[in-house]
Amino acid sequence: EYGCTLNELKTLMEFRGAEGIQKIKECFEDTNGLCKRLKTSPSDGLNERPEELDNRRAVFGQNLIPPKKPKTFIELVWEAVQDVTLIILIVAALISLGLSFYKPPGNTGKLHNIFALGGGGEEGAAGWIESAAILGSVLVVVLVTAINDYTKEKQFRGLQNKIEQEQKFATIRNGQIVEISVADIVVGDITQVKYGDLLPADGIIIQSNDLKVDESSLTGESDHVKKGLAVDPFMLAGTHVMEGSGKMVVTAVGVNSQTGIIFSLLGASDHDAAVKKQKSKSSKKSSGSKSNGHNADSSLGDAPEEEEGEETDGEPKKKKSRRKEQSVLQAKLTKLAVQIGYGGFFVAILTVVILIIIFCAEVFGKYNQEWKSECTSVYVQYFVKFFIIGVTVLVVAVPEGLPLAVTISLAFSVMKMMEDNNLVRHLDACETMGNATAICSDKTGTLTTNRMTVVECYLAGKHYSNGLPKHSDLPANVLQPLVTGISVNSAYTSKVLPADKEGGQPMQIGNKTECALLGFVSDVGRDYESIRQDITEEKLFKVYTFNSVRKSMSTVIQNEDGSFRLYTKGASEIVLKKCTSILDQSGESIKFTVADRNQMVKDVIENMAGNGLRTIALAYRDFPADSPPDWEQENSVVSNLTCVGITGIEDPVRPEVPDAIIKCQRAGITVRMVTGDNVNTARSIAAKCGIINPQDDILVMDGKEFNRRIRNSKGEIEQSRLDAVWPKLRVLARSSPTDKHTLVKGIIDSTVTPVREVVAVTGDGTNDGPALKKADVGFAMGIAGTDVAKEASDIILTDDNFTSIVKAVKWGRNVYDSIAKFLQFQLTVNVVAVIVAFLGACILKDSPLKAVQMLWVNLIMDTLASLALATEQPTDALLLRKPYGRNKALISRTMMKNILGHAFYQLIVIFVLLFAGDVLFDIDSGRGLSLHSTPTQHFTIVFNVFVLMQIFNEINARRIHGENVFNGVFTNPIFCCILIGTFILQVIIVEFGGQAFTTTGLSLSQWLWCVFLGMFELVWGQIVSSIPNKNLPKFLSVSIGKSEPEVDPALRGEAEDTVPDLTDQNLRRGQILWFRGLNRIQQQISVVDAFQQSSLHRKSPSAYSDVTRILCLTIRVVNAFRSSLYETRHYKRSMNSLTSIHDFLPQQHQHDDDDE
């Protein structure tokens, strides 16, 4: 059907350079022959008949790489069950369930009369209920985990699809340039490529202008590759266009492109490795293919990496992290988790030691018992019981709901930030932005509207400042180079279209500066489209495209007589330096001296720039046909120009920007403008925005002056010199991307401030990539930004608006505060629970709060509390304070005051009820009863009051800076629903929990007292908040969740190999593995209790072996806990290696400790 097959095209794309050009000549004669074979037109492209496009997709494939098949819900359930501690829990619960129906012969109750820890005769009736309740809890945990993973995967696949659908590419269809989705591109399409594009498919160049491509993502070579019909016409998917423009015919898409082939190889090798090993004969070839694929795929999100520690050529291969270090919150949470672990471990050991001492003192001292060999198994049972109580204390001490709160808060913020025009690509950037202290912003499009219009000009010796001239006002010798120069010396993708609505403004498509100049041609009374039809893009002889070094663009066309004319436009100061003549009032070329240039700069350019206008100079030069220059010598070609004129382009400041700048300054964030524009224009716009004020002691300078100040006599950058500049610098004009990177790096590495600066940067160009990567948070422009800039960024601004950055700051601070709120609430619960469990175990020889009750408190309450406190909406009050900073404690003195104050009240209430509640309520005491005795109202009241105090303390936890806790409480429906729902569930558990929850029904008066004691938390909260912070000791906030001091930048890479990264925020199941493991160990306490009671009633010789089995099981459980704790402390996760949205998606055949 077509003149070439899919395999022929795939083979063709494997060639490069001269060899490839020869192959094209052999098979197709030239590129026109290739287009003819593919039934496409180099100028008009394909027609858009659906049947034609569908047929091409059927023959040559679709332009998409099928993602890995998502895991089914059943697979996710099975994965959730694979957890080691969960398996141990299930096995132990099943064994306990079986033993609960076993009636041992005889009685070993003598020791129980001495030390009341044993069970009564009701064990058989009650044991199975507790075991069944634990199995039910396991089912809930598994289902919750699976549902969470399923919805998480679905959410991020949807996010990935959204990004892919929004990616458009300029394609010629039916002779018209249209923006179509990259997935709709087919073989035979003619696409336009330009500076900054990320190529969506393989193709062959059919026309190019100064085209250079970065192919490092496929070849590993960093040098830019020049592309052209005579040099190398092969364009590859996944590579970046760094300079120039052109057109190409698409020859391979999707899995048939070079990138797609690599993905296929990687997928096949993964599959083969999972099924069986290849024979050495065949593996030699596939090994080479896989190696090439891996090396070439350094920037592709789904490529698997070698596991850490794998050696290559005798040296260990280490994973590289994309980001530099932990975020502010992550570093603090890491330290806090370790501190809490140490504290809990100490209390747990102390509990076990005290219990053993009390046991030995009472049994062998007070009652003068001797150690009897036949009682050894009973002694071991008691020691195991004590050890389990110690583990209970440790489990209670760890805030296992914290990772869930972080996950929920980040996920909620990311979802809401999308509504505020912030597309978050790396989750940690969301929180980091809340601690930003500096923002380096572009001017055009971010602070301004990016709707450019020529409002002033200098032509034919006259400055038109109050209205533009018409064609009749200009000499023909000025009008021709002006109109033709602007029309052809602009990207042909830039155009001005009529307004959609009557009375509306014309639509600007493409580069906005070029659109302003094209609009100027229309205002003069000429049509640029007619000129472009006469001089098509194929007729352009040579193009020097705009880049950050040239700051100009030049185009050469050949006239009918064989002579050449060069048109140039660019930054006025730069272009004027290359001009030696200028057109006067009559259109004649006259000499243009240095003095004339200085006068024009003073009278025209500075005048325009002072009004906030961007100045663009227009010039030309003629070359004779008989002696053309060496076109590769750009400096000699673009010189001795004749100046046509100067245009002043207005780009109005966005009306909402000045208020946003004031909010940033009030919030302790310094805003700096980094622009390529004229220094006077930049100063004028900065003043309008509010970045600079006349009375401020600040610096405004251009890139040349900036480099002069920061470099020594050898041209090297010195940090000390940079430190003398950046604190006062507010505007950096005429800057290159290198200058921006130097500034960002200098601010980050500086030590002149007490706390390391957290820097955010905006960028839209390809060369902004290094600065975006170096910054703590990189913002790419969603509209004007290139694909390269977006790929290097952390957050994409979908509206290119500076106010969206301020919204990101607000959401980032809200994440930080949400975690702090949950910490305040969670640590209050944990402090009270640890002390109650510790003192209860030491005094009552058992924990007053039973295992299943703690399961409700820890699992359900924590989950609901994290959801309630992590979904608070941000307020403008968040921008009224300074950033927290890296070295400020996560738990402030106010928070610690609240934690200790509320813990004090709760402990007083709990212990009064525990030791005097039976007398106060005139009920039977619950102290000293056997393990599975009938639940008592006494201990039910203790449990009920404890939970109700936490419910009402949740309201107190809504504010962490002493604000009114009731303010806006009804604006968060999630919080209200969870509060009410938790209370209803508590009522159900107390009234109907029975033996499973060790509760019994309470009377109305008992309920009213319980609610009163719980509600008094609100009153107590006001009393605590009234205590002045200045009266509190400073040590209350020192070293609690405080991040480590900054690492020397030179040693940062080395430090990454040694500093553990405990707080991966990538919404992964592995991130809460060890916390969840601790949580589940707690549930095993009741299981082991059931074991103990079953064995204690045995007299047969098999009792000892049963005890041994139980002890071994317990040791395995504890070892699982310990290994989990210590492995986590040395758990290296490269959480910041995300380079694309693909990294958010769960990958198959990966382990929890892989670098996902």
mmCIF file of N, CA, C and O in Angstrom, residues 28 126 201 217 228 268 357 435 524 564 644 681 732 803 952 1037 1079 1093:
data_model
loop_
_atom_site.group_PDB
_atom_site.id
_atom_site.type_symbol
_atom_site.label_atom_id
_atom_site.label_comp_id
_atom_site.label_asym_id
_atom_site.label_seq_id
_atom_site.Cartn_x
_atom_site.Cartn_y
_atom_site.Cartn_z
ATOM 1 N N PHE A 28 15.680 5.862 -1.534
ATOM 2 C CA PHE A 28 14.595 6.791 -1.867
ATOM 3 C C PHE A 28 15.036 7.947 -2.756
ATOM 4 O O PHE A 28 14.230 8.833 -3.029
ATOM 5 N N ALA A 126 -13.818 -16.908 76.134
ATOM 6 C CA ALA A 126 -13.477 -15.554 75.698
ATOM 7 C C ALA A 126 -12.325 -15.506 74.714
ATOM 8 O O ALA A 126 -12.235 -14.579 73.918
ATOM 9 N N ALA A 201 8.629 11.804 18.095
ATOM 10 C CA ALA A 201 8.726 10.651 17.191
ATOM 11 C C ALA A 201 10.032 10.742 16.413
ATOM 12 O O ALA A 201 10.708 11.776 16.406
ATOM 13 N N SER A 217 20.277 11.944 25.877
ATOM 14 C CA SER A 217 19.357 10.991 26.499
ATOM 15 C C SER A 217 19.417 9.627 25.823
ATOM 16 O O SER A 217 19.050 8.619 26.427
ATOM 17 N N GLY A 228 20.919 18.550 9.587
ATOM 18 C CA GLY A 228 20.631 19.156 8.292
ATOM 19 C C GLY A 228 20.665 18.106 7.198
ATOM 20 O O GLY A 228 21.173 16.992 7.405
ATOM 21 N N ALA A 268 11.375 -6.692 27.732
ATOM 22 C CA ALA A 268 11.625 -8.093 27.403
ATOM 23 C C ALA A 268 12.666 -8.696 28.322
ATOM 24 O O ALA A 268 12.516 -9.817 28.804
ATOM 25 N N ILE A 357 11.731 -7.419 88.135
ATOM 26 C CA ILE A 357 12.176 -7.215 89.523
ATOM 27 C C ILE A 357 11.007 -7.408 90.490
ATOM 28 O O ILE A 357 11.125 -8.088 91.523
ATOM 29 N N ASN A 435 8.736 26.743 52.812
ATOM 30 C CA ASN A 435 9.882 27.282 53.546
ATOM 31 C C ASN A 435 10.782 28.138 52.657
ATOM 32 O O ASN A 435 11.910 28.445 53.038
ATOM 33 N N VAL A 524 1.247 49.118 10.480
ATOM 34 C CA VAL A 524 1.818 50.010 9.470
ATOM 35 C C VAL A 524 0.972 49.985 8.194
ATOM 36 O O VAL A 524 0.964 50.945 7.416
ATOM 37 N N PHE A 564 22.671 38.502 -1.891
ATOM 38 C CA PHE A 564 22.101 38.047 -0.616
ATOM 39 C C PHE A 564 21.783 39.250 0.269
ATOM 40 O O PHE A 564 22.450 40.296 0.194
ATOM 41 N N VAL A 644 17.843 49.853 10.664
ATOM 42 C CA VAL A 644 16.556 50.291 10.104
ATOM 43 C C VAL A 644 15.803 51.121 11.126
ATOM 44 O O VAL A 644 15.199 52.141 10.790
ATOM 45 N N THR A 681 14.635 48.874 31.408
ATOM 46 C CA THR A 681 13.307 48.269 31.307
ATOM 47 C C THR A 681 13.033 47.407 32.531
ATOM 48 O O THR A 681 11.943 47.457 33.120
ATOM 49 N N LEU A 732 18.477 41.487 38.138
ATOM 50 C CA LEU A 732 19.622 41.101 37.307
ATOM 51 C C LEU A 732 19.145 41.113 35.861
ATOM 52 O O LEU A 732 18.366 40.266 35.443
ATOM 53 N N THR A 803 1.287 34.934 40.690
ATOM 54 C CA THR A 803 0.386 34.733 41.832
ATOM 55 C C THR A 803 0.202 33.258 42.140
ATOM 56 O O THR A 803 -0.087 32.895 43.284
ATOM 57 N N PHE A 952 -12.143 15.398 71.669
ATOM 58 C CA PHE A 952 -12.278 16.839 71.874
ATOM 59 C C PHE A 952 -10.930 17.552 71.791
ATOM 60 O O PHE A 952 -10.871 18.732 71.415
ATOM 61 N N SER A 1037 11.784 23.344 73.084
ATOM 62 C CA SER A 1037 11.733 23.237 71.629
ATOM 63 C C SER A 1037 13.080 22.920 71.012
ATOM 64 O O SER A 1037 13.219 22.907 69.801
ATOM 65 N N ASN A 1079 2.802 -1.132 64.580
ATOM 66 C CA ASN A 1079 1.378 -1.093 64.921
ATOM 67 C C ASN A 1079 0.789 -2.497 65.028
ATOM 68 O O ASN A 1079 -0.026 -2.794 65.891
ATOM 69 N N GLN A 1093 -2.194 -18.494 78.658
ATOM 70 C CA GLN A 1093 -3.236 -19.082 79.493
ATOM 71 C C GLN A 1093 -3.505 -20.524 79.124
ATOM 72 O O GLN A 1093 -3.817 -21.358 79.963
#
